[in-house]
XYZ file of C-alpha atoms in Angstrom:
667
model
C -26.271 15.914 -23.146
C -23.021 14.542 -24.008
C -22.339 9.745 -23.031
C -19.318 11.166 -21.079
C -21.756 13.864 -19.213
C -23.823 10.839 -18.832
C -21.943 8.813 -16.783
C -21.373 8.309 -13.303
C -18.328 10.333 -11.803
C -15.593 8.579 -9.980
C -12.773 10.197 -8.331
C -9.532 8.500 -7.266
C -6.513 9.615 -5.759
C -3.046 8.576 -4.387
C -1.145 10.269 -2.139
C 0.873 12.937 -3.714
C 4.846 11.421 -3.354
C 7.545 13.663 -1.943
C 10.044 13.679 -4.150
C 13.341 12.878 -1.726
C 14.575 9.420 -3.757
C 14.203 6.786 -6.495
C 11.029 5.263 -5.646
C 10.364 1.741 -5.369
C 8.087 -0.596 -5.392
C 6.628 -0.012 -2.085
C 5.797 2.985 -4.174
C 4.504 1.961 -7.476
C 2.251 -0.422 -4.413
C -0.766 2.357 -3.983
C -0.218 3.631 -7.512
C -0.651 0.571 -9.334
C -3.861 -0.518 -6.903
C -5.072 2.953 -7.659
C -4.878 2.174 -11.495
C -6.431 -0.687 -11.083
C -10.143 0.738 -9.520
C -10.065 3.626 -11.859
C -9.769 1.318 -15.210
C -12.136 -0.904 -13.645
C -14.219 1.893 -12.759
C -14.099 2.885 -16.633
C -14.579 -0.647 -17.719
C -17.793 -0.056 -16.132
C -18.871 2.865 -17.704
C -17.745 5.526 -15.078
C -16.748 8.969 -15.989
C -13.051 8.294 -14.052
C -10.578 11.280 -12.769
C -7.441 9.444 -11.871
C -4.886 12.183 -9.636
C -1.447 11.597 -8.912
C 1.879 13.532 -8.467
C 3.852 15.187 -6.403
C 4.168 17.098 -3.069
C 7.953 19.440 -3.809
C 8.005 21.842 -0.955
C 9.841 21.886 2.482
C 12.927 21.601 4.462
C 14.085 18.212 3.316
C 14.207 18.917 -0.685
C 15.538 22.396 -0.042
C 18.466 20.670 1.736
C 18.555 18.169 -0.760
C 18.942 20.562 -3.770
C 21.159 22.029 -1.331
C 23.564 18.784 -0.911
C 23.166 19.465 -4.671
C 24.201 22.225 -5.503
C 21.175 23.366 -7.366
C 18.146 24.955 -6.700
C 15.051 23.827 -5.150
C 13.360 23.725 -8.304
C 15.764 22.482 -10.935
C 15.826 19.212 -8.347
C 11.702 18.735 -7.930
C 11.455 19.544 -11.871
C 14.257 16.176 -12.238
C 12.085 13.743 -9.865
C 9.009 14.873 -11.762
C 10.007 13.880 -14.239
C 12.021 10.428 -13.632
C 8.320 9.943 -11.861
C 6.130 10.677 -14.828
C 8.428 8.100 -16.783
C 8.299 5.446 -14.240
C 4.946 5.706 -14.299
C 4.411 5.362 -18.274
C 6.694 2.451 -17.181
C 3.919 1.231 -15.109
C 0.982 1.950 -17.701
C -0.018 4.862 -14.962
C -3.607 5.718 -16.235
C -3.657 8.777 -14.298
C -5.760 11.490 -15.945
C -3.911 14.355 -13.672
C -0.206 14.770 -12.652
C -0.480 17.600 -9.895
C 2.988 19.011 -8.563
C 2.638 21.624 -5.785
C 5.054 23.534 -7.429
C 2.282 24.605 -10.238
C 1.319 28.398 -9.926
C -2.698 27.481 -9.834
C -1.703 25.659 -6.782
C 0.282 27.969 -5.426
C -2.277 30.470 -5.838
C -4.829 28.771 -4.314
C -3.365 27.704 -0.953
C -2.268 31.511 -0.656
C -5.825 32.469 -0.823
C -7.637 29.175 1.132
C -4.544 30.340 4.157
C -5.537 33.977 4.411
C -9.747 32.972 4.011
C -8.627 31.390 7.502
C -6.907 34.039 9.393
C -9.700 35.553 8.396
C -12.444 32.847 9.704
C -10.114 33.002 13.366
C -9.482 29.280 12.264
C -5.661 30.055 12.163
C -3.913 32.079 14.124
C -0.377 33.253 15.036
C 1.369 31.852 17.822
C 4.717 30.190 18.556
C 5.746 26.249 18.276
C 8.305 24.616 20.990
C 8.180 20.857 20.330
C 10.214 18.312 18.366
C 10.521 18.356 14.299
C 11.552 15.395 12.038
C 12.879 16.649 8.741
C 12.714 13.734 6.703
C 9.096 12.668 7.995
C 8.185 16.193 7.676
C 6.082 16.248 10.298
C 6.137 17.673 14.502
C 5.632 14.970 17.680
C 5.041 15.122 21.450
C 7.220 13.452 22.857
C 4.636 10.580 24.053
C 4.319 9.546 20.060
C 8.071 9.253 19.626
C 9.192 5.721 19.144
C 12.128 6.410 21.207
C 13.517 9.116 23.804
C 17.462 10.025 24.587
C 17.901 11.496 27.722
C 21.009 13.265 29.153
C 22.085 11.993 32.846
C 20.182 14.146 34.546
C 17.128 12.375 32.533
C 16.140 15.588 30.613
C 14.760 15.084 27.229
C 17.643 15.637 24.547
C 15.910 14.643 21.214
C 14.440 10.525 19.485
C 13.278 9.023 16.874
C 9.954 9.355 15.165
C 8.102 6.112 14.375
C 9.720 6.127 10.770
C 13.362 5.552 12.674
C 13.960 9.335 12.000
C 16.143 11.716 14.591
C 13.956 14.583 15.466
C 15.678 17.737 16.854
C 13.980 20.437 18.879
C 12.486 23.519 16.758
C 10.878 26.587 18.338
C 9.724 29.434 16.881
C 7.009 32.032 14.846
C 4.288 29.851 13.580
C 0.602 29.802 12.545
C -1.817 26.776 14.154
C -4.988 25.168 12.701
C -7.524 25.333 15.921
C -7.941 21.606 15.550
C -10.352 20.898 18.339
C -13.373 23.110 17.670
C -13.955 20.932 15.224
C -13.288 17.415 17.038
C -16.757 17.090 18.097
C -18.482 17.546 14.303
C -15.212 14.982 13.043
C -16.211 12.625 15.261
C -20.021 12.465 14.037
C -18.976 12.086 10.717
C -16.632 9.268 12.109
C -20.059 7.868 13.650
C -23.051 8.742 10.329
C -20.483 7.166 8.076
C -18.952 4.526 8.906
C -17.183 3.425 5.819
C -14.691 7.004 5.706
C -11.905 4.834 7.104
C -11.098 1.730 6.087
C -10.245 -0.804 6.783
C -12.444 -0.170 10.029
C -9.004 -0.522 12.156
C -7.743 2.525 11.221
C -11.124 4.593 12.874
C -10.235 2.901 16.163
C -6.988 4.561 16.013
C -7.289 7.354 14.717
C -10.337 7.873 17.552
C -8.587 6.033 20.758
C -5.199 7.493 19.868
C -5.221 10.934 18.660
C -8.866 12.309 18.948
C -10.215 10.674 22.547
C -6.772 12.240 24.195
C -7.225 15.755 22.590
C -6.595 17.246 19.290
C -4.199 19.521 19.337
C -3.750 22.918 17.109
C -1.746 22.307 14.107
C 1.630 23.988 13.796
C 0.917 24.825 9.908
C 3.772 27.507 9.118
C 7.686 27.377 9.025
C 10.659 30.256 9.523
C 14.121 28.539 9.432
C 13.464 28.119 5.158
C 11.801 29.779 2.565
C 11.123 26.711 0.068
C 7.104 27.267 0.103
C 4.419 29.151 -0.764
C 4.765 32.069 1.696
C 1.607 33.514 3.729
C 0.715 36.310 2.036
C 0.105 38.108 4.644
C 2.909 37.429 6.619
C 5.671 36.779 4.045
C 8.621 35.221 6.285
C 6.084 32.008 6.623
C 6.335 29.704 4.668
C 3.075 27.307 4.635
C 4.097 23.892 6.393
C 3.896 20.865 4.013
C 0.690 18.521 5.109
C -1.471 22.371 5.020
C -0.028 22.453 1.214
C 0.027 18.937 0.110
C -3.322 17.597 1.117
C -5.114 20.478 -0.842
C -3.576 19.259 -3.686
C -6.534 16.876 -4.087
C -8.905 19.932 -4.938
C -6.453 22.582 -6.371
C -6.407 20.172 -9.119
C -10.251 19.837 -9.796
C -10.373 23.292 -10.353
C -11.036 24.697 -7.255
C -10.006 28.442 -6.694
C -9.350 29.238 -9.654
C -11.569 30.688 -12.450
C -12.705 27.493 -13.732
C -14.497 24.856 -11.840
C -15.544 22.828 -13.757
C -14.142 19.827 -12.652
C -14.163 20.241 -9.494
C -18.474 20.853 -8.966
C -18.246 17.479 -11.502
C -16.499 14.981 -9.249
C -15.717 16.209 -5.673
C -16.024 14.792 -3.415
C -13.591 11.854 -3.683
C -15.016 8.442 -3.838
C -11.532 7.366 -2.558
C -8.151 8.678 -0.847
C -5.714 5.954 -1.280
C -3.133 5.941 1.210
C -0.219 4.325 3.283
C -1.389 3.687 7.026
C 1.484 5.707 8.278
C -0.320 8.733 6.640
C -4.164 8.220 7.467
C -3.829 10.623 10.373
C -3.480 13.141 7.939
C -6.024 12.328 5.680
C -8.997 11.307 8.110
C -8.489 14.310 10.754
C -6.677 17.328 9.680
C -7.887 17.065 5.812
C -11.218 16.824 7.034
C -11.042 19.403 9.215
C -9.091 21.498 6.880
C -12.522 21.355 4.170
C -14.680 22.061 7.208
C -13.103 24.884 8.015
C -13.530 25.845 4.300
C -17.122 24.725 4.232
C -16.545 21.695 1.829
C -17.676 18.535 1.230
C -15.262 15.662 2.999
C -14.306 12.488 0.452
C -16.461 9.477 0.573
C -13.568 6.678 2.046
C -9.964 7.091 2.865
C -8.440 3.124 2.426
C -5.269 3.400 4.695
C -3.540 0.244 3.076
C -0.446 -1.774 4.790
C 3.009 -1.454 3.441
C 4.888 -3.683 1.358
C 7.733 -5.576 3.412
C 11.065 -7.109 3.231
C 11.698 -10.431 5.707
C 13.766 -7.719 7.437
C 11.594 -5.067 7.662
C 10.814 -1.331 5.029
C 13.117 -1.385 2.173
C 16.409 0.504 2.821
C 18.789 0.841 0.810
C 21.617 0.517 3.880
C 20.179 -2.960 4.493
C 20.565 -3.711 0.918
C 16.835 -5.018 0.531
C 15.804 -2.279 -1.901
C 13.449 -3.841 -5.218
C 13.189 -1.064 -8.064
C 10.062 -1.714 -10.245
C 12.426 -1.052 -13.678
C 14.637 -4.373 -12.806
C 11.243 -6.724 -12.574
C 9.291 -4.808 -15.606
C 13.121 -5.184 -17.998
C 13.511 -9.012 -16.996
C 9.731 -10.517 -16.493
C 7.442 -7.587 -17.406
C 5.044 -5.086 -16.198
C 2.772 -7.887 -15.800
C 3.887 -10.113 -13.867
C 5.071 -6.995 -11.420
C 1.273 -6.027 -11.237
C -0.511 -9.315 -10.901
C 2.651 -10.167 -8.055
C 1.747 -6.645 -6.014
C -1.767 -7.044 -6.460
C -2.462 -11.060 -5.709
C 0.488 -11.698 -3.055
C -1.237 -9.078 -0.605
C -4.276 -9.425 0.662
C -5.240 -5.107 0.644
C -5.155 -3.189 3.273
C -2.369 -5.400 5.313
C 0.900 -5.648 5.622
C 3.016 -8.104 2.769
C 6.066 -9.394 2.683
C 8.139 -9.898 -0.370
C 10.444 -12.727 -1.267
C 12.221 -13.392 -4.273
C 11.418 -16.590 -4.273
C 8.029 -15.836 -3.844
C 7.467 -13.682 -6.732
C 9.437 -16.559 -9.309
C 7.236 -18.976 -7.951
C 3.999 -16.749 -8.541
C 5.316 -16.065 -12.216
C 6.070 -19.690 -12.693
C 3.002 -21.879 -10.897
C -0.045 -18.771 -11.749
C 0.800 -16.879 -14.643
C 3.234 -19.733 -16.623
C 1.415 -23.165 -15.572
C -2.205 -22.490 -14.964
C -2.788 -19.372 -17.610
C -0.172 -19.778 -20.054
C -0.630 -23.253 -19.965
C -4.779 -23.014 -20.547
C -3.392 -20.445 -23.516
C -1.010 -23.092 -24.907
C -3.256 -25.568 -25.088
C -6.700 -24.534 -25.899
C -5.150 -22.266 -29.422
C -3.102 -25.183 -30.105
C -5.929 -27.843 -29.220
C -8.952 -25.514 -32.092
C -5.891 -25.040 -34.540
C -5.389 -29.332 -34.597
C -9.093 -30.207 -34.077
C -10.915 -27.327 -35.825
C -8.444 -25.727 -38.723
C -8.352 -22.645 -36.358
C -11.667 -22.441 -36.028
C -14.165 -21.312 -32.933
C -17.812 -23.040 -33.588
C -20.681 -21.454 -32.001
C -22.160 -25.125 -30.644
C -25.576 -26.849 -31.155
C -24.861 -29.418 -28.473
C -23.674 -29.599 -25.021
C -21.089 -31.914 -22.840
C -22.192 -32.925 -18.897
C -19.621 -30.440 -18.115
C -20.447 -27.222 -19.569
C -23.344 -26.276 -16.920
C -21.011 -26.433 -14.332
C -18.006 -24.579 -15.849
C -20.478 -21.700 -16.790
C -21.900 -22.272 -12.868
C -18.467 -20.740 -12.086
C -17.511 -18.985 -13.900
C -20.514 -17.094 -13.459
C -20.067 -17.190 -10.315
C -16.369 -16.044 -10.019
C -17.966 -13.230 -11.680
C -20.725 -12.426 -9.173
C -17.550 -12.952 -6.498
C -14.954 -10.456 -8.585
C -17.571 -7.894 -8.620
C -18.349 -6.925 -4.743
C -14.310 -7.676 -4.188
C -13.471 -4.866 -6.660
C -16.073 -2.756 -4.646
C -14.661 -3.231 -1.263
C -10.798 -2.808 -3.258
C -9.792 -6.301 -1.937
C -7.676 -6.966 -5.806
C -6.473 -10.279 -4.155
C -9.717 -11.967 -3.749
C -10.979 -10.350 -6.775
C -7.559 -12.215 -8.931
C -8.168 -15.321 -6.954
C -11.489 -15.363 -8.335
C -10.238 -15.199 -11.994
C -7.836 -18.221 -10.909
C -10.805 -20.600 -9.840
C -12.396 -19.597 -13.882
C -8.853 -20.901 -14.762
C -8.644 -23.744 -12.534
C -11.409 -25.096 -13.332
C -10.807 -24.316 -17.136
C -8.045 -26.339 -17.156
C -9.696 -29.653 -15.145
C -12.783 -29.211 -17.588
C -9.913 -30.155 -20.551
C -9.252 -33.140 -18.745
C -13.148 -33.886 -17.834
C -13.997 -33.412 -21.685
C -10.934 -35.209 -23.530
C -11.077 -32.815 -26.074
C -8.259 -35.726 -27.753
C -10.547 -38.669 -27.508
C -13.575 -36.716 -28.904
C -11.726 -35.370 -32.146
C -11.043 -39.535 -32.826
C -15.267 -40.342 -33.081
C -16.598 -38.231 -35.868
C -20.174 -38.957 -34.717
C -19.179 -36.900 -31.123
C -17.723 -33.757 -33.764
C -20.716 -31.426 -32.250
C -19.630 -31.944 -28.212
C -16.099 -31.040 -29.327
C -17.315 -28.360 -31.172
C -18.238 -27.018 -27.923
C -15.806 -27.829 -25.570
C -13.159 -25.532 -28.167
C -16.109 -22.838 -27.615
C -16.238 -23.407 -23.779
C -12.643 -22.671 -23.627
C -12.728 -20.253 -25.788
C -15.278 -18.232 -23.945
C -13.641 -19.462 -20.785
C -10.858 -17.453 -21.688
C -11.710 -14.618 -23.206
C -14.075 -14.252 -20.225
C -10.467 -14.313 -17.769
C -8.934 -11.900 -20.572
C -12.144 -9.482 -19.585
C -12.184 -9.409 -15.781
C -7.713 -9.472 -15.960
C -7.668 -6.133 -18.045
C -8.256 -3.502 -14.920
C -4.920 -5.482 -13.772
C -2.812 -7.190 -16.817
C -4.118 -5.421 -19.428
C -0.863 -6.517 -21.767
C -1.629 -10.181 -20.765
C -5.635 -8.924 -21.980
C -4.876 -7.570 -25.095
C -2.244 -10.816 -26.238
C -5.163 -13.338 -25.295
C -7.661 -11.524 -26.969
C -5.357 -11.767 -30.367
C -4.414 -15.357 -29.783
C -8.502 -15.606 -29.962
C -8.556 -14.138 -33.042
C -10.386 -11.098 -31.909
C -9.579 -7.079 -32.394
C -7.873 -5.747 -29.499
C -10.374 -3.168 -28.306
C -10.984 -2.717 -24.685
C -14.260 -5.283 -23.820
C -16.404 -3.324 -20.885
C -16.381 -5.674 -18.206
C -20.573 -5.991 -18.918
C -19.322 -8.238 -21.701
C -17.691 -11.101 -18.921
C -20.021 -13.259 -19.582
C -21.149 -16.374 -21.897
C -22.718 -15.626 -25.519
C -19.856 -14.164 -27.414
C -19.733 -15.287 -31.503
C -16.019 -15.483 -32.860
C -15.777 -14.325 -36.210
C -12.541 -14.985 -36.588
C -9.681 -17.891 -36.823
C -6.880 -17.975 -33.629
C -3.339 -17.323 -34.880
C -1.300 -20.321 -36.552
C 0.694 -20.919 -33.589
C 0.403 -19.133 -30.082
C 3.209 -18.225 -28.003
C 3.706 -19.126 -24.402
C 3.020 -15.582 -22.870
C 4.455 -16.259 -19.803
C 7.896 -18.846 -20.592
C 8.632 -20.358 -17.039
C 11.606 -19.031 -15.248
C 14.194 -20.757 -13.937
C 13.766 -20.655 -10.069
C 17.201 -20.509 -9.181
C 18.820 -18.231 -11.650
C 16.233 -15.364 -11.083
C 15.854 -15.461 -7.243
C 19.834 -15.174 -7.345
C 19.394 -12.324 -10.282
C 16.944 -10.338 -7.783
C 19.035 -11.098 -4.813
C 22.408 -9.912 -7.022
C 20.193 -6.483 -7.829
C 19.319 -5.564 -4.516
C 22.520 -5.427 -3.099
C 24.048 -2.392 -2.367
C 26.824 -1.540 -4.205
C 27.881 1.764 -2.929
C 31.821 1.660 -1.343
C 33.154 0.652 1.367
C 34.741 2.912 3.774
C 38.603 1.571 4.620
C 38.656 0.929 8.216
C 41.631 0.566 10.502
C 42.576 -3.540 10.969
C 42.176 -5.361 13.928
C 43.135 -8.523 14.870
C 39.453 -10.326 16.172
C 41.277 -13.602 17.799
C 43.121 -10.413 20.283
C 39.603 -9.881 21.752
C 38.267 -11.172 25.106
C 35.070 -12.645 25.085
C 32.921 -11.687 28.298
C 30.132 -14.241 28.938
C 28.493 -14.528 31.978
C 27.400 -18.080 30.652
C 28.424 -21.411 28.780
C 29.552 -21.282 25.413
C 26.721 -22.845 23.285
C 27.124 -24.051 19.843
C 24.878 -22.833 17.215
C 22.687 -25.562 16.269
C 21.643 -25.089 19.881
C 20.836 -21.247 18.770
C 18.795 -22.418 16.522
C 16.320 -24.113 18.505
C 15.105 -20.976 19.878
C 12.490 -18.444 17.874
C 12.426 -15.015 18.865
C 9.690 -13.124 16.811
C 8.414 -9.581 17.071
C 5.307 -9.217 19.187
C 3.109 -5.503 18.911
C 1.864 -4.535 22.393
C -2.276 -4.849 21.702
C -2.991 -4.272 25.589
C -1.299 -4.564 28.746
C -2.614 -4.686 32.694
C -1.356 -5.382 36.392
C -2.089 -9.068 36.850
C -4.832 -8.879 40.694
C -2.933 -9.823 43.532
C 0.826 -9.906 42.434
C 3.285 -7.141 42.670
C 5.176 -8.376 40.191
C 3.759 -9.527 36.810
C 2.264 -7.401 33.844
C 0.072 -9.036 31.473
C 0.504 -8.340 28.130
C -2.067 -9.355 24.684
C 0.413 -9.546 21.829
C 0.214 -9.798 17.878
C 2.658 -11.915 16.796
C 1.825 -12.687 13.912
C -0.283 -15.952 14.812
C -4.147 -16.781 14.520
C -5.274 -14.355 17.189
C -3.350 -12.963 19.627
C -1.161 -14.379 22.632
C -0.392 -13.774 25.945
C 2.725 -13.533 28.005
C 2.823 -12.662 32.464
C 6.266 -10.914 32.956
C 7.336 -9.726 36.108
C 8.433 -6.042 35.280
C 5.532 -4.843 36.631
C 7.877 -2.621 39.088
C 9.965 -1.093 36.333
C 6.977 -0.152 34.509
C 4.442 1.870 36.679
C 2.377 3.001 33.768
C 1.797 -0.601 31.765
C -1.006 1.342 29.525
C 2.429 3.679 27.696
C 3.420 0.453 26.945
C 0.724 -0.003 24.298
C 1.422 0.362 20.634
C 5.708 -1.066 21.524
C 6.888 -3.507 19.366
C 9.657 -5.690 21.723
C 10.944 -9.435 21.090
C 9.492 -11.979 22.490
C 10.369 -16.175 22.819
C 8.231 -17.312 20.733
C 8.210 -21.692 21.037
C 9.054 -21.500 24.707
C 6.576 -24.050 26.177
C 3.799 -22.347 28.046
C 2.940 -22.502 31.110
C 0.662 -21.137 34.052
C 1.694 -18.489 36.718
C -1.101 -17.227 38.978
C -3.580 -19.494 36.887
C -2.888 -17.556 33.768
C -1.370 -18.985 30.646
C 2.070 -17.508 29.337
C 2.860 -18.440 25.935
C 6.026 -17.572 25.908
C 8.877 -14.989 26.965
C 9.014 -10.889 26.472
C 13.107 -9.754 26.670
C 15.053 -7.327 28.244
C 17.942 -6.373 29.029
C 19.008 -5.438 32.839
C 22.127 -3.266 33.803
C 22.147 -0.709 36.863
C 18.846 -1.825 38.732
C 17.593 -0.823 35.533
C 15.209 -2.657 33.149
C 14.476 -2.250 29.478
C 12.508 -4.168 26.905
C 13.833 -4.592 24.141
C 12.234 -3.092 20.832
C 11.914 -2.723 17.253
C 11.136 -0.462 14.472
C 7.501 -0.489 13.942
C 8.022 -0.443 10.013
C 9.217 -4.107 11.587
C 6.242 -6.530 10.685
C 4.462 -8.143 13.106
C 5.687 -12.277 13.849
C 9.302 -11.740 11.649
C 11.621 -13.918 13.099
C 14.722 -12.522 14.460
C 18.451 -13.977 14.153
């Protein structure tokens, strides 16, 4: 048996990306997170298989290609090449890049579809409902973020939760009998409590989709041709989600003549996905696998979004940040560090140029960079570049070692839970304690007293060991930085296993004669301005007819106020967590809201007459006056005001896109 076969297998996947446009740092976030975990597991001596790729079929791709005057295949070939180039720039260590246009994948999809038809898990029917081309997803009326109606109240369109328009679709379609497996899926959730992470995602799947009753899933389309044809009925092409989800097993050889990798690596240890596609991976995908009589993945981790202050990144908003720009300007490791440190993995995070530059300056240049620079300089100045194994100790050595041992243990615990920001904070605990250790031991004083040469040896050794251990622990996150530290410490630039992150290394070569700063300090004002400039939309502005704003008669029912008076108001985005009628009142509804506070807030609003089914408001994102002084109504505390618009005896709550983070300030 070979060494590789003796290692424990670990299979991790990104979602396969839809190549409809240039990827930004939000897309890169998932891929880098998977890369960090894959590298960590390899350094823990697992046999890792890391999969990523592209989801290349569907109507949107066909339309994009038509707009460009090229074939769909030519279009996706170019997009896949661009994506591989980006992953190379970001040093992504994937083991396979799958494309759903790969021959082996298309054959396996066609085979699976026929098998499920024969089993009567898939049947032929007719779909009549609402479809978003941009999302490649069907929606019921209740699932839409916004519904458009005509003067008679009939639905004529709407917007998906993503903000994309939906259109009415009526066509013959194959359907998957989802309800057949609903009880079995719930039982799996119960017996595998770690299957869906974070925990809140599981509650959402159960309460919003499974308990109300799983609808049969439409699996094919006849109105376009860019997809895998149904072998027994070729006018149908397989719907993108059935096609896309199966990549996780076809990439391993399922459905082919060689199933060696499938037998070794399936089931997947982790499917890493954005929270917007958790439903597909924790309901549709497990049911597909159950129907195929295959094991389910061990875990689906639905992480949050990397947002901007004004919501999701969008070219139209001029707030898109592309990873290539940040890497070219600040280096790869600055970007990888920021994405993994600044955002608690699993939650939404907000990118700002100011925060990015500050992280580079304070965490990387000041804390880590200065520790390395000072240590290398002192070893050269006081010990001719030689790191000696000490024969004595200082009174501070045990304390430093204890901090490093504890932080290292916590690092591993955090990595196993995919709490990447916590793991990095543990590494920075080591860095911070080492900087303090320099001030405690005062090596510049020890160097003046030859009788204390043993103590000086110990200080230099402990600092070098602290840096070496830091570099070992940083390898999954910042490989270039780790290698630079090893080089400056005079070590061979191999990849030490994480088991080497412990005291006791013997340094056999001199440190570099002059260390180079690995993170030069940035001019904050200049760099923030640069990033903001790169974010701006540069598309030409269409000519418009000139008008004179001073000729407009402004209409207002209230006295005009100055801007500084308006600034006193704090209007925020708040998500409705729960809402119910106030007992004893015909007017009041009691809202439980997530407005980015430390806990939820409660607001009472006299709108019960306009919303007879208040439970339908759960999940909406509203606008609230957040700094209104709390008051009591019918003995209940109300902490703010919900904004609404009223016209022609009709009241409508003011909502915002679900893409906007809770607690975002409006104004």
